[in-house]
Each structure stands twice: as structure tokens, then as C-alpha cells.
mmCIF file of C-alpha atoms in Angstrom:
data_model
loop_
_atom_site.group_PDB
_atom_site.id
_atom_site.type_symbol
_atom_site.label_atom_id
_atom_site.label_comp_id
_atom_site.label_asym_id
_atom_site.label_seq_id
_atom_site.Cartn_x
_atom_site.Cartn_y
_atom_site.Cartn_z
ATOM 1 C CA MET A 1 -15.852 -30.623 43.289
ATOM 2 C CA MET A 2 -18.722 -28.265 44.256
ATOM 3 C CA LEU A 3 -17.950 -24.742 45.392
ATOM 4 C CA PRO A 4 -18.926 -23.877 48.998
ATOM 5 C CA ALA A 5 -22.292 -22.219 49.469
ATOM 6 C CA PRO A 6 -22.208 -18.393 49.675
ATOM 7 C CA THR A 7 -22.356 -17.333 53.341
ATOM 8 C CA GLN A 8 -21.015 -13.819 53.661
ATOM 9 C CA ILE A 9 -21.968 -10.419 52.289
ATOM 10 C CA LEU A 10 -19.066 -8.729 50.568
ATOM 11 C CA SER A 11 -18.382 -5.338 49.073
ATOM 12 C CA SER A 12 -19.274 -4.743 45.432
ATOM 13 C CA GLN A 13 -15.600 -5.025 44.406
ATOM 14 C CA GLU A 14 -15.227 -8.335 46.253
ATOM 15 C CA ASN A 15 -18.464 -9.536 44.680
ATOM 16 C CA VAL A 16 -16.962 -9.086 41.234
ATOM 17 C CA ARG A 17 -13.850 -11.021 42.196
ATOM 18 C CA VAL A 18 -15.906 -13.827 43.727
ATOM 19 C CA TYR A 19 -18.131 -13.908 40.670
ATOM 20 C CA LEU A 20 -15.133 -14.308 38.365
ATOM 21 C CA CYS A 21 -13.761 -17.146 40.475
ATOM 22 C CA LEU A 22 -17.150 -18.822 40.579
ATOM 23 C CA PHE A 23 -17.633 -18.345 36.873
ATOM 24 C CA PHE A 24 -14.316 -19.828 35.725
ATOM 25 C CA SER A 25 -14.313 -22.577 38.342
ATOM 26 C CA GLU A 26 -17.729 -23.754 37.275
ATOM 27 C CA ILE A 27 -16.788 -23.636 33.595
ATOM 28 C CA LEU A 28 -13.810 -25.887 34.243
ATOM 29 C CA ARG A 29 -15.817 -28.268 36.408
ATOM 30 C CA CYS A 30 -18.599 -28.511 33.875
ATOM 31 C CA LEU A 31 -16.091 -29.414 31.165
ATOM 32 C CA LEU A 32 -15.662 -32.624 33.137
ATOM 33 C CA ASP A 33 -19.262 -33.722 33.527
ATOM 34 C CA GLY A 34 -20.975 -31.621 30.827
ATOM 35 C CA LYS A 35 -24.199 -31.383 32.898
ATOM 36 C CA LYS A 36 -26.258 -28.435 34.143
ATOM 37 C CA PHE A 37 -23.753 -25.995 32.672
ATOM 38 C CA MET A 38 -25.953 -22.934 32.096
ATOM 39 C CA LYS A 39 -28.071 -23.641 35.162
ATOM 40 C CA THR A 40 -25.013 -23.689 37.430
ATOM 41 C CA ILE A 41 -23.491 -20.527 35.959
ATOM 42 C CA LEU A 42 -26.796 -18.650 36.212
ATOM 43 C CA ALA A 43 -27.191 -19.744 39.822
ATOM 44 C CA ALA A 44 -23.701 -18.512 40.699
ATOM 45 C CA TYR A 45 -24.313 -15.219 38.904
ATOM 46 C CA THR A 46 -27.689 -14.725 40.629
ATOM 47 C CA GLY A 47 -26.104 -15.348 44.003
ATOM 48 C CA VAL A 48 -23.561 -12.600 43.406
ATOM 49 C CA LEU A 49 -26.250 -10.132 42.298
ATOM 50 C CA ARG A 50 -28.160 -10.791 45.526
ATOM 51 C CA GLY A 51 -25.148 -9.747 47.518
ATOM 52 C CA THR A 52 -24.057 -13.199 48.639
ATOM 53 C CA GLY A 53 -20.762 -14.927 48.025
ATOM 54 C CA SER A 54 -18.097 -17.001 49.706
ATOM 55 C CA VAL A 55 -14.970 -15.644 51.221
ATOM 56 C CA ILE A 56 -12.541 -14.772 48.411
ATOM 57 C CA LEU A 57 -9.900 -17.158 49.778
ATOM 58 C CA SER A 58 -12.335 -20.068 49.707
ATOM 59 C CA ALA A 59 -13.248 -19.235 46.112
ATOM 60 C CA LEU A 60 -9.595 -19.124 45.093
ATOM 61 C CA GLN A 61 -8.903 -22.411 46.876
ATOM 62 C CA SER A 62 -11.812 -23.989 45.050
ATOM 63 C CA LEU A 63 -10.525 -22.606 41.753
ATOM 64 C CA LEU A 64 -7.057 -24.069 42.348
ATOM 65 C CA SER A 65 -8.458 -27.427 43.363
ATOM 66 C CA VAL A 66 -10.725 -27.587 40.319
ATOM 67 C CA CYS A 67 -8.354 -26.194 37.683
ATOM 68 C CA TRP A 68 -6.363 -29.419 37.276
ATOM 69 C CA ALA A 69 -9.239 -31.839 37.809
ATOM 70 C CA TRP A 70 -10.424 -31.216 34.241
ATOM 71 C CA CYS A 71 -6.947 -31.735 32.761
ATOM 72 C CA PRO A 72 -7.154 -35.356 31.512
ATOM 73 C CA ARG A 73 -10.201 -34.642 29.411
ATOM 74 C CA LEU A 74 -9.387 -31.140 28.232
ATOM 75 C CA GLU A 75 -5.710 -31.945 27.659
ATOM 76 C CA LYS A 76 -6.686 -34.850 25.429
ATOM 77 C CA GLN A 77 -8.886 -32.521 23.395
ATOM 78 C CA VAL A 78 -6.011 -30.058 23.071
ATOM 79 C CA GLN A 79 -3.870 -32.941 21.812
ATOM 80 C CA VAL A 80 -6.538 -33.794 19.238
ATOM 81 C CA PHE A 81 -6.586 -30.205 17.952
ATOM 82 C CA SER A 82 -2.770 -30.170 17.853
ATOM 83 C CA VAL A 83 -2.768 -33.202 15.556
ATOM 84 C CA MET A 84 -5.638 -31.803 13.500
ATOM 85 C CA GLN A 85 -3.815 -28.521 12.852
ATOM 86 C CA PHE A 86 -1.017 -30.481 11.209
ATOM 87 C CA ILE A 87 -3.445 -32.450 9.041
ATOM 88 C CA VAL A 88 -5.293 -29.290 7.981
ATOM 89 C CA SER A 89 -1.985 -27.522 7.284
ATOM 90 C CA PHE A 90 -0.789 -30.434 5.184
ATOM 91 C CA LEU A 91 -4.001 -30.776 3.184
ATOM 92 C CA ILE A 92 -5.329 -27.269 2.627
ATOM 93 C CA MET A 93 -2.973 -24.599 3.961
ATOM 94 C CA GLY A 94 -1.225 -24.154 0.612
ATOM 95 C CA PRO A 95 -4.391 -23.967 -1.537
ATOM 96 C CA ILE A 96 -6.141 -21.636 0.921
ATOM 97 C CA CYS A 97 -3.172 -19.263 1.066
ATOM 98 C CA SER A 98 -3.044 -19.252 -2.747
ATOM 99 C CA VAL A 99 -6.749 -18.394 -3.012
ATOM 100 C CA VAL A 100 -6.450 -15.645 -0.379
ATOM 101 C CA MET A 101 -3.492 -14.090 -2.183
ATOM 102 C CA LEU A 102 -5.422 -14.062 -5.463
ATOM 103 C CA TYR A 103 -8.489 -12.605 -3.780
ATOM 104 C CA LEU A 104 -6.477 -9.763 -2.231
ATOM 105 C CA LEU A 105 -5.447 -8.650 -5.714
ATOM 106 C CA TRP A 106 -9.020 -7.417 -6.281
ATOM 107 C CA THR A 107 -9.264 -5.549 -2.987
ATOM 108 C CA ASP A 108 -7.667 -2.507 -1.388
ATOM 109 C CA TYR A 109 -5.063 -4.866 0.018
ATOM 110 C CA TRP A 110 -3.632 -5.752 -3.384
ATOM 111 C CA TRP A 111 -0.288 -4.447 -2.178
ATOM 112 C CA VAL A 112 0.006 -7.435 0.206
ATOM 113 C CA THR A 113 0.002 -9.874 -2.695
ATOM 114 C CA ALA A 114 2.267 -7.616 -4.727
ATOM 115 C CA SER A 115 4.770 -7.331 -1.892
ATOM 116 C CA TYR A 116 4.789 -11.055 -1.197
ATOM 117 C CA THR A 117 5.155 -11.896 -4.898
ATOM 118 C CA THR A 118 8.151 -9.580 -5.124
ATOM 119 C CA TRP A 119 9.651 -11.286 -2.091
ATOM 120 C CA LEU A 120 8.911 -14.688 -3.612
ATOM 121 C CA PHE A 121 10.881 -13.888 -6.762
ATOM 122 C CA TYR A 122 13.816 -12.787 -4.632
ATOM 123 C CA ASP A 123 13.594 -15.791 -2.287
ATOM 124 C CA TRP A 124 12.564 -18.454 -4.807
ATOM 125 C CA ASN A 125 15.642 -20.694 -4.469
ATOM 126 C CA THR A 126 15.982 -20.625 -0.686
ATOM 127 C CA HIS A 127 14.120 -23.893 -0.146
ATOM 128 C CA LYS A 128 16.511 -25.561 -2.595
ATOM 129 C CA GLN A 129 19.513 -24.399 -0.555
ATOM 130 C CA ALA A 130 18.886 -25.843 2.921
ATOM 131 C CA GLY A 131 15.951 -23.497 3.569
ATOM 132 C CA ARG A 132 15.451 -21.085 6.450
ATOM 133 C CA ARG A 133 14.647 -22.783 9.744
ATOM 134 C CA PHE A 134 13.618 -21.161 13.031
ATOM 135 C CA SER A 135 14.256 -23.001 16.290
ATOM 136 C CA TRP A 136 11.298 -21.300 17.978
ATOM 137 C CA VAL A 137 8.928 -22.911 15.461
ATOM 138 C CA ARG A 138 10.472 -26.331 16.057
ATOM 139 C CA ASN A 139 9.985 -25.768 19.809
ATOM 140 C CA TRP A 140 6.335 -24.744 19.749
ATOM 141 C CA THR A 141 4.340 -26.151 22.657
ATOM 142 C CA VAL A 142 1.774 -27.466 20.179
ATOM 143 C CA TRP A 143 4.283 -30.145 19.131
ATOM 144 C CA ILE A 144 4.405 -31.469 22.703
ATOM 145 C CA TYR A 145 0.642 -32.002 22.647
ATOM 146 C CA TYR A 146 0.971 -33.483 19.151
ATOM 147 C CA ARG A 147 3.588 -35.953 20.444
ATOM 148 C CA ASP A 148 1.625 -36.927 23.538
ATOM 149 C CA TYR A 149 -1.592 -37.648 21.639
ATOM 150 C CA PHE A 150 -0.277 -40.907 20.154
ATOM 151 C CA PRO A 151 2.297 -40.859 21.938
ATOM 152 C CA ILE A 152 5.398 -40.718 19.714
ATOM 153 C CA ARG A 153 8.858 -41.734 20.909
ATOM 154 C CA LEU A 154 12.323 -41.439 19.344
ATOM 155 C CA ILE A 155 14.647 -44.322 20.216
ATOM 156 C CA LYS A 156 18.379 -43.852 19.680
ATOM 157 C CA THR A 157 20.510 -46.964 19.226
ATOM 158 C CA HIS A 158 23.786 -45.455 17.945
ATOM 159 C CA ASN A 159 25.520 -42.102 17.801
ATOM 160 C CA LEU A 160 25.581 -39.938 14.689
ATOM 161 C CA LEU A 161 28.892 -38.122 14.285
ATOM 162 C CA PRO A 162 28.852 -34.370 13.536
ATOM 163 C CA ASN A 163 31.746 -34.756 11.082
ATOM 164 C CA ARG A 164 29.663 -36.953 8.767
ATOM 165 C CA ASN A 165 26.543 -36.429 6.657
ATOM 166 C CA TYR A 166 23.658 -38.882 6.726
ATOM 167 C CA ILE A 167 20.631 -40.043 4.777
ATOM 168 C CA LEU A 168 17.988 -41.464 7.098
ATOM 169 C CA GLY A 169 15.596 -43.843 5.381
ATOM 170 C CA TYR A 170 12.259 -43.575 7.174
ATOM 171 C CA HIS A 171 9.906 -46.587 7.058
ATOM 172 C CA PRO A 172 6.978 -47.030 6.731
ATOM 173 C CA HIS A 173 5.329 -43.997 5.145
ATOM 174 C CA GLY A 174 1.924 -44.400 6.782
ATOM 175 C CA ILE A 175 -0.794 -41.971 5.724
ATOM 176 C CA PHE A 176 0.722 -38.704 6.997
ATOM 177 C CA CYS A 177 4.229 -39.630 8.295
ATOM 178 C CA PHE A 178 3.310 -38.547 11.824
ATOM 179 C CA GLY A 179 6.471 -39.999 13.355
ATOM 180 C CA ALA A 180 8.818 -38.396 10.829
ATOM 181 C CA LEU A 181 7.342 -34.946 11.411
ATOM 182 C CA CYS A 182 7.377 -35.174 15.204
ATOM 183 C CA ASN A 183 10.863 -36.633 15.566
ATOM 184 C CA PHE A 184 12.778 -34.763 12.867
ATOM 185 C CA ALA A 185 10.830 -31.568 12.006
ATOM 186 C CA THR A 186 10.252 -30.570 15.642
ATOM 187 C CA GLU A 187 12.111 -30.768 18.932
ATOM 188 C CA ALA A 188 9.215 -32.457 20.726
ATOM 189 C CA ASN A 189 11.352 -35.554 21.337
ATOM 190 C CA GLY A 190 14.607 -33.669 21.744
ATOM 191 C CA PHE A 191 16.361 -34.673 18.526
ATOM 192 C CA SER A 192 19.105 -32.059 18.969
ATOM 193 C CA ALA A 193 19.811 -33.264 22.507
ATOM 194 C CA LYS A 194 19.927 -36.934 21.489
ATOM 195 C CA PHE A 195 22.016 -36.280 18.384
ATOM 196 C CA PRO A 196 24.131 -33.193 19.174
ATOM 197 C CA GLY A 197 25.722 -31.498 16.206
ATOM 198 C CA ILE A 198 23.268 -33.036 13.716
ATOM 199 C CA THR A 199 20.841 -30.870 11.722
ATOM 200 C CA PRO A 200 17.838 -32.819 10.379
ATOM 201 C CA PHE A 201 16.069 -32.045 7.097
ATOM 202 C CA VAL A 202 12.751 -33.755 6.389
ATOM 203 C CA ALA A 203 12.274 -34.179 2.634
ATOM 204 C CA THR A 204 8.771 -33.828 1.192
ATOM 205 C CA LEU A 205 7.047 -33.149 -2.132
ATOM 206 C CA ALA A 206 8.610 -30.246 -4.037
ATOM 207 C CA GLY A 207 5.138 -29.021 -5.058
ATOM 208 C CA ASN A 208 4.452 -27.923 -1.479
ATOM 209 C CA PHE A 209 7.077 -25.205 -1.849
ATOM 210 C CA ARG A 210 5.221 -23.556 -4.727
ATOM 211 C CA MET A 211 2.405 -22.556 -2.370
ATOM 212 C CA PRO A 212 2.600 -19.033 -0.896
ATOM 213 C CA LEU A 213 3.163 -18.834 2.871
ATOM 214 C CA ALA A 214 3.002 -22.626 3.160
ATOM 215 C CA ARG A 215 6.590 -22.772 1.927
ATOM 216 C CA GLU A 216 7.661 -20.413 4.734
ATOM 217 C CA TYR A 217 5.947 -22.615 7.306
ATOM 218 C CA LEU A 218 7.632 -25.762 5.982
ATOM 219 C CA MET A 219 11.087 -24.196 5.787
ATOM 220 C CA SER A 220 10.805 -22.836 9.333
ATOM 221 C CA ALA A 221 10.546 -26.425 10.625
ATOM 222 C CA GLY A 222 13.499 -27.688 8.581
ATOM 223 C CA VAL A 223 11.500 -29.305 5.775
ATOM 224 C CA CYS A 224 13.021 -29.385 2.270
ATOM 225 C CA PRO A 225 12.009 -30.617 -1.218
ATOM 226 C CA VAL A 226 12.780 -34.229 -2.027
ATOM 227 C CA ASN A 227 14.597 -33.563 -5.293
ATOM 228 C CA ARG A 228 18.175 -34.271 -6.315
ATOM 229 C CA THR A 229 19.262 -30.619 -6.567
ATOM 230 C CA THR A 230 18.244 -29.834 -2.993
ATOM 231 C CA LEU A 231 19.583 -33.043 -1.473
ATOM 232 C CA GLU A 232 22.927 -32.695 -3.250
ATOM 233 C CA PHE A 233 23.249 -29.117 -1.982
ATOM 234 C CA ILE A 234 22.573 -30.140 1.631
ATOM 235 C CA LEU A 235 24.979 -33.089 1.498
ATOM 236 C CA SER A 236 27.800 -31.370 -0.399
ATOM 237 C CA CYS A 237 27.570 -27.582 0.054
ATOM 238 C CA ASN A 238 26.232 -27.219 3.588
ATOM 239 C CA GLY A 239 29.143 -28.580 5.608
ATOM 240 C CA THR A 240 28.862 -31.696 7.779
ATOM 241 C CA GLY A 241 26.432 -32.803 10.465
ATOM 242 C CA ASN A 242 23.446 -32.838 8.087
ATOM 243 C CA ALA A 243 20.856 -35.618 8.193
ATOM 244 C CA VAL A 244 18.352 -35.794 5.343
ATOM 245 C CA VAL A 245 15.245 -37.805 6.238
ATOM 246 C CA ILE A 246 13.684 -39.499 3.208
ATOM 247 C CA THR A 247 10.507 -41.561 3.355
ATOM 248 C CA VAL A 248 11.796 -44.028 0.801
ATOM 249 C CA GLY A 249 8.513 -45.809 0.089
ATOM 250 C CA GLY A 250 6.754 -42.560 -0.735
ATOM 251 C CA ALA A 251 3.159 -42.300 -1.866
ATOM 252 C CA ALA A 252 3.116 -45.842 -3.299
ATOM 253 C CA GLU A 253 3.820 -47.272 0.145
ATOM 254 C CA SER A 254 0.953 -45.377 1.746
ATOM 255 C CA LEU A 255 -1.523 -47.389 -0.330
ATOM 256 C CA ASP A 256 -0.603 -50.528 1.628
ATOM 257 C CA CYS A 257 -0.535 -49.158 5.159
ATOM 258 C CA THR A 258 -3.144 -50.558 7.499
ATOM 259 C CA PRO A 259 -3.088 -51.792 11.121
ATOM 260 C CA GLY A 260 -1.124 -54.990 11.669
ATOM 261 C CA VAL A 261 0.614 -54.817 8.277
ATOM 262 C CA HIS A 262 4.400 -54.500 8.088
ATOM 263 C CA CYS A 263 4.918 -54.001 4.387
ATOM 264 C CA ILE A 264 7.274 -51.460 2.812
ATOM 265 C CA THR A 265 8.165 -50.412 -0.727
ATOM 266 C CA LEU A 266 11.936 -50.629 -1.045
ATOM 267 C CA LYS A 267 13.094 -53.383 -3.378
ATOM 268 C CA ASN A 268 13.263 -51.133 -6.449
ATOM 269 C CA ARG A 269 13.949 -47.851 -4.642
ATOM 270 C CA LYS A 270 17.684 -47.377 -5.174
ATOM 271 C CA GLY A 271 18.064 -43.681 -5.940
ATOM 272 C CA PHE A 272 18.799 -42.776 -2.313
ATOM 273 C CA VAL A 273 21.577 -45.375 -2.211
ATOM 274 C CA LYS A 274 23.171 -43.950 -5.343
ATOM 275 C CA LEU A 275 22.944 -40.446 -3.876
ATOM 276 C CA ALA A 276 24.590 -41.647 -0.659
ATOM 277 C CA LEU A 277 27.483 -43.161 -2.625
ATOM 278 C CA GLN A 278 27.959 -40.045 -4.741
ATOM 279 C CA GLN A 279 28.048 -37.787 -1.686
ATOM 280 C CA GLY A 280 29.767 -40.180 0.716
ATOM 281 C CA ALA A 281 26.827 -39.869 3.126
ATOM 282 C CA ASP A 282 26.185 -42.711 5.556
ATOM 283 C CA LEU A 283 22.846 -44.533 5.346
ATOM 284 C CA VAL A 284 20.774 -44.923 8.509
ATOM 285 C CA PRO A 285 17.657 -47.139 8.608
ATOM 286 C CA VAL A 286 14.749 -45.845 10.693
ATOM 287 C CA TYR A 287 11.670 -47.948 11.411
ATOM 288 C CA SER A 288 8.561 -46.534 13.096
ATOM 289 C CA PHE A 289 6.578 -49.227 14.854
ATOM 290 C CA GLY A 290 2.914 -48.222 14.940
ATOM 291 C CA GLU A 291 2.977 -45.753 12.034
ATOM 292 C CA ASN A 292 0.558 -47.982 10.100
ATOM 293 C CA ASP A 293 -1.797 -48.448 13.058
ATOM 294 C CA VAL A 294 -3.210 -44.933 13.407
ATOM 295 C CA TYR A 295 -5.692 -45.224 10.511
ATOM 296 C CA LYS A 296 -7.889 -47.920 9.050
ATOM 297 C CA GLN A 297 -7.585 -48.017 5.284
ATOM 298 C CA LEU A 298 -9.582 -49.732 2.577
ATOM 299 C CA ILE A 299 -6.966 -51.755 0.690
ATOM 300 C CA LEU A 300 -8.044 -52.199 -2.917
ATOM 301 C CA ASP A 301 -7.181 -55.361 -4.803
ATOM 302 C CA GLU A 302 -4.182 -55.191 -7.098
ATOM 303 C CA GLY A 303 -5.300 -55.249 -10.712
ATOM 304 C CA SER A 304 -8.759 -53.866 -9.975
ATOM 305 C CA TRP A 305 -10.028 -50.755 -11.752
ATOM 306 C CA TRP A 306 -10.120 -48.791 -8.499
ATOM 307 C CA ARG A 307 -6.501 -49.696 -7.760
ATOM 308 C CA LEU A 308 -5.455 -48.618 -11.245
ATOM 309 C CA ILE A 309 -7.225 -45.283 -10.729
ATOM 310 C CA GLN A 310 -5.383 -44.869 -7.430
ATOM 311 C CA ARG A 311 -2.034 -45.527 -9.083
ATOM 312 C CA ARG A 312 -2.817 -43.146 -11.924
ATOM 313 C CA LEU A 313 -3.862 -40.331 -9.603
ATOM 314 C CA GLN A 314 -0.752 -40.948 -7.536
ATOM 315 C CA LYS A 315 1.472 -40.316 -10.557
ATOM 316 C CA ILE A 316 -0.484 -37.186 -11.543
ATOM 317 C CA LEU A 317 -0.860 -35.621 -8.098
ATOM 318 C CA GLY A 318 2.353 -36.804 -6.488
ATOM 319 C CA PHE A 319 0.510 -38.302 -3.514
ATOM 320 C CA ALA A 320 -1.760 -41.298 -3.116
ATOM 321 C CA PRO A 321 -5.547 -40.771 -2.776
ATOM 322 C CA CYS A 322 -6.040 -43.247 0.087
ATOM 323 C CA VAL A 323 -9.462 -44.298 1.349
ATOM 324 C CA PHE A 324 -8.917 -44.201 5.099
ATOM 325 C CA GLN A 325 -10.833 -43.674 8.313
ATOM 326 C CA GLY A 326 -9.912 -42.268 11.713
ATOM 327 C CA ARG A 327 -11.855 -41.021 14.718
ATOM 328 C CA GLY A 328 -13.986 -37.913 15.114
ATOM 329 C CA LEU A 329 -12.782 -34.528 16.306
ATOM 330 C CA PHE A 330 -14.701 -34.632 19.585
ATOM 331 C CA SER A 331 -15.372 -38.326 20.099
ATOM 332 C CA PRO A 332 -13.328 -41.494 19.503
ATOM 333 C CA ASP A 333 -16.596 -43.322 18.769
ATOM 334 C CA THR A 334 -17.308 -41.395 15.551
ATOM 335 C CA TRP A 335 -15.612 -41.342 12.150
ATOM 336 C CA GLY A 336 -13.308 -38.586 11.019
ATOM 337 C CA LEU A 337 -9.828 -37.523 9.911
ATOM 338 C CA VAL A 338 -8.231 -37.572 13.348
ATOM 339 C CA PRO A 339 -5.878 -40.570 13.681
ATOM 340 C CA PHE A 340 -6.433 -43.152 16.378
ATOM 341 C CA SER A 341 -4.374 -42.726 19.525
ATOM 342 C CA LYS A 342 -1.839 -45.505 18.975
ATOM 343 C CA PRO A 343 1.825 -45.374 20.080
ATOM 344 C CA ILE A 344 4.450 -44.708 17.405
ATOM 345 C CA ASN A 345 8.012 -45.725 18.259
ATOM 346 C CA SER A 346 10.681 -44.561 15.802
ATOM 347 C CA VAL A 347 13.920 -46.531 16.155
ATOM 348 C CA VAL A 348 17.043 -44.997 14.604
ATOM 349 C CA GLY A 349 19.382 -47.807 13.591
ATOM 350 C CA LYS A 350 23.103 -48.174 13.124
ATOM 351 C CA PRO A 351 24.712 -46.004 10.414
ATOM 352 C CA MET A 352 26.130 -47.796 7.362
ATOM 353 C CA GLU A 353 29.436 -46.200 6.469
ATOM 354 C CA MET A 354 29.446 -45.448 2.751
ATOM 355 C CA PRO A 355 32.417 -44.775 0.475
ATOM 356 C CA LYS A 356 32.354 -41.742 -1.781
ATOM 357 C CA ILE A 357 32.071 -42.837 -5.427
ATOM 358 C CA SER A 358 31.318 -40.061 -7.898
ATOM 359 C CA SER A 359 29.991 -42.461 -10.546
ATOM 360 C CA PRO A 360 28.936 -45.704 -8.848
ATOM 361 C CA SER A 361 28.209 -48.693 -11.051
ATOM 362 C CA GLN A 362 24.880 -50.500 -10.918
ATOM 363 C CA GLU A 363 26.595 -53.419 -9.197
ATOM 364 C CA GLU A 364 27.891 -51.142 -6.441
ATOM 365 C CA VAL A 365 24.470 -49.560 -5.980
ATOM 366 C CA ASP A 366 22.826 -53.004 -5.806
ATOM 367 C CA HIS A 367 25.412 -54.204 -3.294
ATOM 368 C CA TYR A 368 24.837 -51.376 -0.825
ATOM 369 C CA HIS A 369 21.107 -51.477 -1.418
ATOM 370 C CA THR A 370 21.090 -55.136 -0.389
ATOM 371 C CA MET A 371 23.139 -54.258 2.696
ATOM 372 C CA TYR A 372 20.638 -51.542 3.589
ATOM 373 C CA MET A 373 17.639 -53.891 3.286
ATOM 374 C CA SER A 374 19.436 -56.412 5.485
ATOM 375 C CA SER A 375 20.237 -53.742 8.073
ATOM 376 C CA LEU A 376 16.617 -52.553 8.116
ATOM 377 C CA THR A 377 15.313 -56.116 8.510
ATOM 378 C CA GLN A 378 17.686 -56.722 11.414
ATOM 379 C CA LEU A 379 16.522 -53.507 13.052
ATOM 380 C CA PHE A 380 12.894 -54.595 12.688
ATOM 381 C CA ASP A 381 13.532 -58.103 14.054
ATOM 382 C CA LYS A 382 15.570 -56.864 17.007
ATOM 383 C CA HIS A 383 12.965 -54.415 18.296
ATOM 384 C CA LYS A 384 9.612 -55.824 17.156
ATOM 385 C CA THR A 385 8.787 -57.721 20.359
ATOM 386 C CA HIS A 386 9.531 -54.606 22.431
ATOM 387 C CA PHE A 387 6.649 -52.807 20.752
ATOM 388 C CA GLY A 388 3.872 -55.382 20.868
ATOM 389 C CA LEU A 389 4.652 -57.474 17.784
ATOM 390 C CA ARG A 390 4.967 -61.236 17.802
ATOM 391 C CA GLU A 391 8.182 -63.114 17.224
ATOM 392 C CA GLU A 392 6.745 -64.623 14.026
ATOM 393 C CA ASP A 393 5.881 -61.215 12.514
ATOM 394 C CA VAL A 394 8.093 -60.434 9.549
ATOM 395 C CA LEU A 395 8.916 -57.320 7.531
ATOM 396 C CA VAL A 396 7.667 -57.684 3.957
ATOM 397 C CA ILE A 397 9.702 -55.754 1.399
ATOM 398 C CA HIS A 398 8.156 -55.047 -2.023
#
């Protein structure tokens, strides 16, 4: 929408107000079409200097009418940046904070590093003991934009009781576990409202909690290390109503994720079942339809040298060095790290009630592991056609 032509001479104070309205209105409009940006702004500015301008009410009306016209385009870009901030945080926040802290030691601000290091020694075990979450971090507006980019949905099929503890098995891993973060480490999809009385903990690599400042960020969202000490503390020493979210397939599973593939690593992953039996925590299968569709990945042949290098690096680093491709930061037609905008639907299945067995036998672990795989397969088959899959599509379990 074009602003009305200046027709009336105003006072110098009114000129300034009209100029500001013209300026910001034209910026917003030009974000839509991207044409004649500087020429338009200069023309508006020149008109004000010459003593011409529209009535202030007309300028304000034009501003209000324009301010939401640019929303679809600009809002989508905000969503892209919201997703990108998570990716950057995940990949480089820890290393950058470590480098900055080391650098400060050789400056006049050495006391910042010294103070934080002292605090770190005092607070070192907090992340192993349910952490330190802040609801205001989980409710940041940025997570709403993050959710809406894909979009991501959380589908509840059964209640989770506050007088029980749970282990939620999240499948598949994908490249960055976008669904797990959005649904369980934030309130973007209203987890606390859908499952009242349940406190979620998203388990991730323990190495992330050795990074200065990054550990504080992770804990504030309810993220914890995926090691036995931490999980046992949450499930046995933190009362009831706790739900630990474990991406069972881990880094190995991420090497097989690609659009149209429904393949998970689970057949030999039995540690979470044994933990559930020891703590008497119910198992809950969670399947995220679309998690594998947000990136294109080069799948290397099993047995090839490149695949062996991938596996080796995975064991050394703790995460899989995937060769993947997304879209660009400013255009979906270019390559980049931004995931494709594909819907992710996370379905929380029916809890499996587990007995408490302090020392379960291998036969008991195998029995409940088989039950869990069956429950997950049933969950997949029941909901697959609702989310664009064909009836003949099957869940492949490795």
C-alpha cells in the first residue's frame, strides 16, 4: 500500500512525527517487495524537508494498515532465525564460551573467569541432580517462532499420572532432535498443560555440561546428562511426576535419517529398559512423524571406508558427523544449515506399567524390551496415515 501524497504544510514538530511514520511505514512496505527502497525513503525524507507532509492521522492510519501486511514474509524470517539460534547454540555455543573465558584471563577482566570458575567448582554437580530450570526460559517467545517454522505439534493419546515416574523413549533421533527440544525442553506446545503434574527432563550428551555458560543454558530449559547417575537420581531421589526423555537411537540412528525413511536403532538398545525396571518407572513410546524429513542426508554404504570413518568419529566425539543439507538462511532455494520447513508431529503413546525389580534378569529385560518394541510399532501403525504416510509403510527396527 502506497502512502497518500503530502498535501498540507505542518509545523516543524509535526513534520518530524510525519517523517517518522513515513520512514517506518516505507521500511515495512519495502520488506515486502524489496524494490526502490532507498529511492522511496529519500523521496519521503525530501518531502518533509520541503515542508510538505500528510495529515498525521492519515500517516498513522497508513502505518497501521501496512504494519501487518509484511507479516507473512518477515514472520517466516523470524522463524528461520529462531531455529538457527538453536542450531548455533547446539554446535558452537559451548566452544565459543570456553574460548572467551580463556581469553578473558589475559585481559583486565580476568576476574570474570576467576569468579565463574569458582562458581563452577561449587555448582559442579547440579546438572547431575535434576539441574536448575527456569520457567521463563522455557516460555521464551522465540520457542513459539521455532515451533511454527516447521510446524511442530505434540499429540497426547493417554494421561501420565503425577504419582508415577516415566521414561519416554523418543524416536527417531533425526539430525538435531527438533521435536524433542520443542515439545519437552520448552512450553511452546504446552507440555505442562497437557500433562499436569509432570516435569520433563530431556537427556543429552554429558559432555555438553562441561562447557562454561552452555551448561547453565541447558539446565535452565530442563536438559540433563544422559548418564546412569543423573537418571537414577531423577527417578529415585526427586519424588514422583518426573519424565525423562531419552532419544534411544542416539548418534548411531542419526546416520540413517533421511526423508521418507522410517528406520530406528532399538533392537540392541536395552539399557533404558533395565533402568526402568530398576526404578519402577513406566516406559512411554514417543514417535515423531516428520523428524527425518527436515534434512537431506548423504547415506554412506555400510562397509565402505567413509562409513567406517563416520562410525569411528561417532565413538570418539559422542555424536555422528553426518553429511546433510538444508536450505539457506535467507532463501529456501539455496543450500545451508537451516532445516526444511516440514511438519513434525510427536505422538506420545500409552505408558507401559513396569514392575520395580532391583536386579532384573536378562530374560526379564528382554521380555519388556520386546513389549516396548511392539508398543512402539503399534503406535507407528495407528497414526502413520494421519500424517501423510501410506498404509504399506512400515517401521524398520535395527
